[in-house]
PDB file of C-alpha atoms in Angstrom:
ATOM      1  CA  MET B   1     -37.563  41.523 -54.939  1.00 56.00           C
ATOM      2  CA  ALA B   2     -39.355  44.783 -56.610  1.00 58.00           C
ATOM      3  CA  ALA B   3     -38.232  48.149 -55.856  1.00 63.00           C
ATOM      4  CA  VAL B   4     -40.691  50.315 -54.740  1.00 65.00           C
ATOM      5  CA  PRO B   5     -40.214  54.388 -54.391  1.00 60.00           C
ATOM      6  CA  VAL B   6     -40.301  55.493 -50.303  1.00 63.00           C
ATOM      7  CA  PRO B   7     -43.527  55.332 -49.249  1.00 62.00           C
ATOM      8  CA  ASP B   8     -45.563  57.594 -47.306  1.00 60.00           C
ATOM      9  CA  THR B   9     -45.419  57.143 -43.745  1.00 64.00           C
ATOM     10  CA  VAL B  10     -46.060  58.098 -39.784  1.00 59.00           C
ATOM     11  CA  PHE B  11     -44.158  59.089 -37.100  1.00 64.00           C
ATOM     12  CA  GLN B  12     -43.608  61.470 -34.664  1.00 62.00           C
ATOM     13  CA  PRO B  13     -40.263  62.770 -33.862  1.00 62.00           C
ATOM     14  CA  THR B  14     -39.156  63.341 -30.539  1.00 60.00           C
ATOM     15  CA  LEU B  15     -38.639  66.706 -29.819  1.00 50.00           C
ATOM     16  CA  LEU B  16     -35.210  66.846 -27.871  1.00 52.00           C
ATOM     17  CA  ASP B  17     -33.902  65.208 -31.322  1.00 60.00           C
ATOM     18  CA  VAL B  18     -34.942  68.036 -33.298  1.00 58.00           C
ATOM     19  CA  GLY B  19     -31.705  69.505 -35.025  1.00 63.00           C
ATOM     20  CA  ALA B  20     -29.127  67.083 -34.035  1.00 80.00           C
ATOM     21  CA  GLU B  21     -26.911  64.760 -35.475  1.00 90.00           C
ATOM     22  CA  PRO B  22     -27.203  61.012 -35.338  1.00 93.00           C
ATOM     23  CA  SER B  23     -24.267  59.558 -33.108  1.00 94.00           C
ATOM     24  CA  ILE B  24     -23.626  56.596 -30.969  1.00 96.00           C
ATOM     25  CA  ASP B  25     -22.473  55.534 -27.032  1.00 94.00           C
ATOM     26  CA  ALA B  26     -19.396  53.689 -28.179  1.00 95.00           C
ATOM     27  CA  ASP B  27     -19.385  52.146 -24.536  1.00 96.00           C
ATOM     28  CA  LEU B  28     -23.045  51.148 -24.812  1.00 95.00           C
ATOM     29  CA  ALA B  29     -23.676  52.449 -21.486  1.00 93.00           C
ATOM     30  CA  GLY B  30     -26.645  51.010 -20.031  1.00 91.00           C
ATOM     31  CA  VAL B  31     -26.524  47.660 -21.503  1.00 97.00           C
ATOM     32  CA  ARG B  32     -29.154  45.414 -19.608  1.00 96.00           C
ATOM     33  CA  ARG B  33     -28.785  41.224 -20.366  1.00 97.00           C
ATOM     34  CA  ARG B  34     -31.236  39.238 -20.711  1.00 98.00           C
ATOM     35  CA  PHE B  35     -30.178  35.083 -20.286  1.00 98.00           C
ATOM     36  CA  LEU B  36     -33.492  33.486 -22.550  1.00 97.00           C
ATOM     37  CA  GLY B  37     -31.634  29.675 -21.802  1.00 95.00           C
ATOM     38  CA  ALA B  38     -30.530  27.086 -23.954  1.00 94.00           C
ATOM     39  CA  GLY B  39     -27.267  29.510 -24.333  1.00 97.00           C
ATOM     40  CA  ALA B  40     -29.540  32.129 -25.378  1.00 97.00           C
ATOM     41  CA  TRP B  41     -29.398  36.021 -24.826  1.00 98.00           C
ATOM     42  CA  VAL B  42     -30.634  39.737 -25.421  1.00 98.00           C
ATOM     43  CA  ASP B  43     -28.793  42.484 -24.803  1.00 98.00           C
ATOM     44  CA  TRP B  44     -30.746  45.741 -24.702  1.00 98.00           C
ATOM     45  CA  VAL B  45     -29.215  49.335 -25.077  1.00 98.00           C
ATOM     46  CA  PRO B  46     -31.753  51.981 -24.469  1.00 96.00           C
ATOM     47  CA  GLY B  47     -31.478  55.548 -26.293  1.00 95.00           C
ATOM     48  CA  TRP B  48     -27.867  54.076 -28.162  1.00 96.00           C
ATOM     49  CA  VAL B  49     -28.845  56.206 -31.103  1.00 96.00           C
ATOM     50  CA  HIS B  50     -28.533  59.879 -30.417  1.00 94.00           C
ATOM     51  CA  GLY B  51     -29.965  61.973 -33.016  1.00 93.00           C
ATOM     52  CA  ALA B  52     -32.229  58.864 -33.951  1.00 94.00           C
ATOM     53  CA  ASP B  53     -34.414  61.904 -35.760  1.00 93.00           C
ATOM     54  CA  ALA B  54     -32.357  62.389 -38.938  1.00 94.00           C
ATOM     55  CA  LEU B  55     -30.704  58.904 -39.566  1.00 96.00           C
ATOM     56  CA  PHE B  56     -34.446  57.455 -39.574  1.00 95.00           C
ATOM     57  CA  GLU B  57     -35.035  60.528 -41.798  1.00 94.00           C
ATOM     58  CA  ALA B  58     -32.076  59.688 -43.742  1.00 95.00           C
ATOM     59  CA  VAL B  59     -32.891  55.735 -43.890  1.00 96.00           C
ATOM     60  CA  MET B  60     -36.296  56.235 -45.231  1.00 95.00           C
ATOM     61  CA  ALA B  61     -34.855  58.106 -47.740  1.00 94.00           C
ATOM     62  CA  ARG B  62     -31.526  56.444 -48.872  1.00 96.00           C
ATOM     63  CA  ALA B  63     -32.579  52.861 -48.328  1.00 96.00           C
ATOM     64  CA  PRO B  64     -33.286  50.539 -51.429  1.00 95.00           C
ATOM     65  CA  TRP B  65     -36.532  49.029 -50.434  1.00 96.00           C
ATOM     66  CA  ALA B  66     -38.140  46.234 -51.713  1.00 94.00           C
ATOM     67  CA  THR B  67     -40.642  43.815 -51.830  1.00 90.00           C
ATOM     68  CA  HIS B  68     -39.840  41.259 -51.130  1.00 79.00           C
ATOM     69  CA  GLU B  69     -42.140  37.513 -51.668  1.00 75.00           C
ATOM     70  CA  ARG B  70     -41.638  34.580 -49.212  1.00 69.00           C
ATOM     71  CA  SER B  71     -42.615  30.675 -49.346  1.00 65.00           C
ATOM     72  CA  MET B  72     -45.439  30.013 -46.638  1.00 60.00           C
ATOM     73  CA  TYR B  73     -47.997  27.175 -46.977  1.00 59.00           C
ATOM     74  CA  ASP B  74     -46.796  26.040 -50.175  1.00 68.00           C
ATOM     75  CA  ALA B  75     -47.718  29.235 -52.147  1.00 66.00           C
ATOM     76  CA  MET B  76     -45.573  32.013 -52.637  1.00 71.00           C
ATOM     77  CA  VAL B  77     -46.441  35.173 -50.688  1.00 76.00           C
ATOM     78  CA  LEU B  78     -45.618  38.874 -50.729  1.00 83.00           C
ATOM     79  CA  GLU B  79     -43.695  40.261 -46.738  1.00 87.00           C
ATOM     80  CA  PRO B  80     -46.240  42.343 -45.371  1.00 92.00           C
ATOM     81  CA  ARG B  81     -42.525  44.903 -44.947  1.00 95.00           C
ATOM     82  CA  LEU B  82     -40.306  46.550 -47.169  1.00 95.00           C
ATOM     83  CA  THR B  83     -37.014  45.385 -47.385  1.00 95.00           C
ATOM     84  CA  THR B  84     -33.074  45.627 -48.437  1.00 95.00           C
ATOM     85  CA  GLY B  85     -31.363  42.982 -48.338  1.00 91.00           C
ATOM     86  CA  ARG B  86     -27.624  43.786 -48.012  1.00 93.00           C
ATOM     87  CA  TRP B  87     -26.632  47.533 -48.028  1.00 96.00           C
ATOM     88  CA  ASP B  88     -22.887  48.228 -48.613  1.00 95.00           C
ATOM     89  CA  ASP B  89     -23.788  51.934 -48.687  1.00 96.00           C
ATOM     90  CA  PRO B  90     -26.029  52.581 -45.785  1.00 97.00           C
ATOM     91  CA  PRO B  91     -25.341  56.588 -44.333  1.00 96.00           C
ATOM     92  CA  THR B  92     -23.414  58.060 -41.309  1.00 93.00           C
ATOM     93  CA  PRO B  93     -23.042  57.084 -38.720  1.00 95.00           C
ATOM     94  CA  VAL B  94     -24.121  53.272 -39.947  1.00 98.00           C
ATOM     95  CA  PRO B  95     -20.253  51.727 -40.562  1.00 97.00           C
ATOM     96  CA  ALA B  96     -19.798  53.270 -37.513  1.00 97.00           C
ATOM     97  CA  MET B  97     -22.058  51.537 -35.962  1.00 98.00           C
ATOM     98  CA  ALA B  98     -21.388  47.914 -37.938  1.00 98.00           C
ATOM     99  CA  ALA B  99     -17.446  48.838 -36.374  1.00 98.00           C
ATOM    100  CA  VAL B 100     -18.604  49.392 -32.491  1.00 98.00           C
ATOM    101  CA  LEU B 101     -21.032  46.407 -32.420  1.00 98.00           C
ATOM    102  CA  SER B 102     -18.115  44.402 -34.362  1.00 98.00           C
ATOM    103  CA  ALA B 103     -15.205  44.992 -31.549  1.00 97.00           C
ATOM    104  CA  ARG B 104     -18.144  44.461 -28.452  1.00 97.00           C
ATOM    105  CA  TYR B 105     -18.869  41.186 -29.599  1.00 97.00           C
ATOM    106  CA  GLY B 106     -15.269  40.058 -31.168  1.00 97.00           C
ATOM    107  CA  LEU B 107     -17.782  39.490 -34.410  1.00 96.00           C
ATOM    108  CA  ASP B 108     -17.135  40.826 -37.778  1.00 96.00           C
ATOM    109  CA  LEU B 109     -21.139  42.695 -37.998  1.00 97.00           C
ATOM    110  CA  GLY B 110     -20.382  44.124 -41.629  1.00 96.00           C
ATOM    111  CA  VAL B 111     -22.991  43.308 -42.677  1.00 96.00           C
ATOM    112  CA  VAL B 112     -25.754  45.539 -43.154  1.00 98.00           C
ATOM    113  CA  SER B 113     -29.328  45.569 -43.886  1.00 97.00           C
ATOM    114  CA  ALA B 114     -33.109  47.220 -42.815  1.00 98.00           C
ATOM    115  CA  ASN B 115     -36.575  46.471 -42.928  1.00 97.00           C
ATOM    116  CA  LEU B 116     -39.841  49.221 -42.686  1.00 97.00           C
ATOM    117  CA  TYR B 117     -42.445  48.341 -41.307  1.00 96.00           C
ATOM    118  CA  ARG B 118     -45.039  51.185 -42.926  1.00 94.00           C
ATOM    119  CA  GLY B 119     -47.745  50.890 -40.163  1.00 94.00           C
ATOM    120  CA  ALA B 120     -49.647  48.197 -37.782  1.00 93.00           C
ATOM    121  CA  ALA B 121     -50.706  46.312 -40.455  1.00 93.00           C
ATOM    122  CA  ASP B 122     -46.965  45.693 -41.595  1.00 95.00           C
ATOM    123  CA  SER B 123     -45.428  42.834 -39.657  1.00 95.00           C
ATOM    124  CA  VAL B 124     -43.477  39.452 -40.276  1.00 93.00           C
ATOM    125  CA  ALA B 125     -44.161  36.046 -38.877  1.00 90.00           C
ATOM    126  CA  TRP B 126     -41.754  34.025 -36.821  1.00 91.00           C
ATOM    127  CA  HIS B 127     -38.127  33.127 -38.262  1.00 90.00           C
ATOM    128  CA  GLY B 128     -34.900  32.726 -37.198  1.00 89.00           C
ATOM    129  CA  ASP B 129     -32.410  34.813 -38.900  1.00 86.00           C
ATOM    130  CA  ARG B 130     -30.200  32.608 -41.788  1.00 81.00           C
ATOM    131  CA  VAL B 131     -27.647  33.561 -40.109  1.00 83.00           C
ATOM    132  CA  GLY B 132     -27.799  30.776 -37.557  1.00 80.00           C
ATOM    133  CA  ARG B 133     -28.227  28.254 -39.202  1.00 76.00           C
ATOM    134  CA  ASP B 134     -24.749  27.316 -40.046  1.00 79.00           C
ATOM    135  CA  ARG B 135     -23.659  28.421 -36.456  1.00 86.00           C
ATOM    136  CA  ALA B 136     -24.230  26.951 -33.055  1.00 87.00           C
ATOM    137  CA  THR B 137     -23.624  30.890 -31.904  1.00 94.00           C
ATOM    138  CA  THR B 138     -23.703  34.219 -33.620  1.00 94.00           C
ATOM    139  CA  VAL B 139     -24.985  37.791 -32.465  1.00 96.00           C
ATOM    140  CA  VAL B 140     -27.529  39.578 -34.744  1.00 96.00           C
ATOM    141  CA  ALA B 141     -27.810  43.956 -33.662  1.00 98.00           C
ATOM    142  CA  ILE B 142     -31.213  45.965 -33.938  1.00 98.00           C
ATOM    143  CA  VAL B 143     -30.977  49.102 -33.976  1.00 98.00           C
ATOM    144  CA  SER B 144     -34.574  50.265 -33.660  1.00 98.00           C
ATOM    145  CA  LEU B 145     -35.744  53.654 -35.103  1.00 97.00           C
ATOM    146  CA  GLY B 146     -39.237  55.076 -35.158  1.00 95.00           C
ATOM    147  CA  SER B 147     -42.747  53.869 -33.500  1.00 94.00           C
ATOM    148  CA  ALA B 148     -41.562  51.094 -31.223  1.00 95.00           C
ATOM    149  CA  ARG B 149     -43.075  47.728 -31.908  1.00 96.00           C
ATOM    150  CA  ARG B 150     -43.268  44.910 -29.990  1.00 96.00           C
ATOM    151  CA  PHE B 151     -40.653  42.513 -30.700  1.00 98.00           C
ATOM    152  CA  LEU B 152     -40.999  38.837 -29.541  1.00 98.00           C
ATOM    153  CA  LEU B 153     -39.111  35.312 -28.585  1.00 98.00           C
ATOM    154  CA  ARG B 154     -39.801  32.239 -28.393  1.00 97.00           C
ATOM    155  CA  PRO B 155     -38.264  28.808 -28.261  1.00 96.00           C
ATOM    156  CA  ALA B 156     -37.566  27.541 -31.451  1.00 93.00           C
ATOM    157  CA  GLY B 157     -40.296  24.924 -30.486  1.00 87.00           C
ATOM    158  CA  GLY B 158     -42.648  26.817 -29.197  1.00 90.00           C
ATOM    159  CA  GLY B 159     -42.993  27.662 -26.304  1.00 93.00           C
ATOM    160  CA  PRO B 160     -44.329  30.787 -24.139  1.00 94.00           C
ATOM    161  CA  SER B 161     -42.834  33.915 -25.813  1.00 96.00           C
ATOM    162  CA  VAL B 162     -40.560  36.775 -24.061  1.00 97.00           C
ATOM    163  CA  ARG B 163     -41.814  40.697 -25.237  1.00 97.00           C
ATOM    164  CA  PHE B 164     -39.340  43.495 -25.911  1.00 97.00           C
ATOM    165  CA  THR B 165     -40.669  47.169 -27.207  1.00 97.00           C
ATOM    166  CA  PRO B 166     -37.350  49.171 -27.952  1.00 96.00           C
ATOM    167  CA  GLY B 167     -37.756  52.292 -28.621  1.00 94.00           C
ATOM    168  CA  HIS B 168     -36.642  55.696 -30.992  1.00 95.00           C
ATOM    169  CA  GLY B 169     -32.472  54.490 -31.468  1.00 96.00           C
ATOM    170  CA  ASP B 170     -32.524  51.534 -29.031  1.00 97.00           C
ATOM    171  CA  LEU B 171     -30.328  48.782 -29.695  1.00 98.00           C
ATOM    172  CA  LEU B 172     -31.894  45.491 -29.351  1.00 98.00           C
ATOM    173  CA  VAL B 173     -28.310  42.695 -29.670  1.00 98.00           C
ATOM    174  CA  LEU B 174     -29.576  38.903 -29.653  1.00 97.00           C
ATOM    175  CA  GLY B 175     -26.342  36.736 -28.933  1.00 97.00           C
ATOM    176  CA  GLY B 176     -25.263  32.881 -27.919  1.00 96.00           C
ATOM    177  CA  THR B 177     -27.366  30.472 -30.029  1.00 95.00           C
ATOM    178  CA  CYS B 178     -30.551  32.588 -29.991  1.00 95.00           C
ATOM    179  CA  GLN B 179     -30.948  32.155 -33.257  1.00 93.00           C
ATOM    180  CA  ARG B 180     -31.025  28.486 -33.216  1.00 93.00           C
ATOM    181  CA  THR B 181     -32.648  27.575 -30.384  1.00 95.00           C
ATOM    182  CA  PHE B 182     -35.392  30.525 -30.527  1.00 95.00           C
ATOM    183  CA  GLN B 183     -37.552  32.367 -33.149  1.00 95.00           C
ATOM    184  CA  HIS B 184     -38.349  36.295 -33.115  1.00 96.00           C
ATOM    185  CA  CYS B 185     -41.366  37.729 -35.038  1.00 96.00           C
ATOM    186  CA  VAL B 186     -42.995  41.440 -34.888  1.00 97.00           C
ATOM    187  CA  PRO B 187     -46.317  40.762 -34.769  1.00 96.00           C
ATOM    188  CA  LYS B 188     -49.265  42.998 -36.286  1.00 95.00           C
ATOM    189  CA  GLN B 189     -51.153  45.676 -33.872  1.00 93.00           C
ATOM    190  CA  ALA B 190     -53.867  47.751 -33.741  1.00 93.00           C
ATOM    191  CA  ARG B 191     -52.327  50.788 -34.166  1.00 92.00           C
ATOM    192  CA  ALA B 192     -48.664  52.215 -35.186  1.00 91.00           C
ATOM    193  CA  GLY B 193     -46.546  54.233 -37.037  1.00 93.00           C
ATOM    194  CA  ALA B 194     -44.161  53.834 -39.426  1.00 95.00           C
ATOM    195  CA  ARG B 195     -40.788  51.720 -38.007  1.00 96.00           C
ATOM    196  CA  ILE B 196     -36.958  50.430 -39.083  1.00 97.00           C
ATOM    197  CA  SER B 197     -35.094  47.661 -37.907  1.00 98.00           C
ATOM    198  CA  VAL B 198     -31.436  48.597 -39.200  1.00 98.00           C
ATOM    199  CA  MET B 199     -29.696  44.791 -38.499  1.00 97.00           C
ATOM    200  CA  PHE B 200     -25.627  44.455 -38.132  1.00 98.00           C
ATOM    201  CA  ARG B 201     -24.421  40.467 -38.707  1.00 96.00           C
ATOM    202  CA  GLU B 202     -22.355  38.200 -39.743  1.00 94.00           C
ATOM    203  CA  LEU B 203     -21.896  37.039 -43.421  1.00 88.00           C
ATOM    204  CA  ALA B 204     -23.607  33.863 -44.102  1.00 77.00           C
ATOM    205  CA  ARG B 205     -21.956  30.717 -44.938  1.00 71.00           C
ATOM    206  CA  ASP B 206     -23.990  30.943 -48.334  1.00 67.00           C
ATOM    207  CA  GLU B 207     -23.429  33.995 -49.521  1.00 70.00           C
ATOM    208  CA  ARG B 208     -19.603  33.993 -49.318  1.00 62.00           C
ATOM    209  CA  ARG B 209     -20.493  31.380 -52.594  1.00 54.00           C
ATOM    210  CA  ARG B 210     -22.186  33.341 -54.625  1.00 51.00           C
ATOM    211  CA  PRO B 211     -21.261  36.706 -56.579  1.00 48.00           C
ATOM    212  CA  HIS B 212     -22.303  39.901 -55.321  1.00 46.00           C
ATOM    213  CA  ALA B 213     -25.174  40.331 -57.418  1.00 44.00           C
ATOM    214  CA  ALA B 214     -26.772  37.457 -56.338  1.00 43.00           C
ATOM    215  CA  ARG B 215     -25.825  38.332 -52.836  1.00 43.00           C
ATOM    216  CA  ARG B 216     -28.463  41.621 -52.978  1.00 43.00           C
ATOM    217  CA  LYS B 217     -31.340  39.447 -53.833  1.00 41.00           C
ATOM    218  CA  ALA B 218     -31.107  37.329 -50.095  1.00 40.00           C
ATOM    219  CA  THR B 219     -33.286  38.732 -47.347  1.00 39.00           C
ATOM    220  CA  ARG B 220     -32.879  37.559 -43.355  1.00 39.00           C
TER     221      ARG B 220
END
């Protein structure tokens, strides 16, 4: 991965959030669960982060953004988004989010990372997160900050997709067999401002066998 400076982005803050310190609802009130089949499910908590504007700005400024190459069609191509890999010093209240989510779902979701979609042309192709490769079930939580973007899921073998459009401060939790039996993507679209996704997951088994310096280079 090659480190890059904080890019110029376009995002319209919400007037209701101006000056508000970031905070979360520890009870996950208003959570909605959707069962996808084959043991997979998604929880959605609209507006889970209060003061999401301030958190967007803090993550944008402090995250160690870098480019990442991915193998595609027998070639290495530059992924059209920026990523952090494992991030050990995120701003407040991200560590508190990890603690709340870990307690809620009964797993250690203390591995934090972030992705930045700078505009409509940034995207990520269909995939399942690496933590699902060695577990029958797991949980990956995603906090969406900034512009709303389509987030699609489909069965791993192909089939109709399920669409979510998480907004600024929303929480999506992909659970059960979701990382193994389903794939997800963030497609390109005609118009979009900047979006950040902050992710919380378990430590993958292959990460436990590698030194910390190597773990920082790994992205999902």
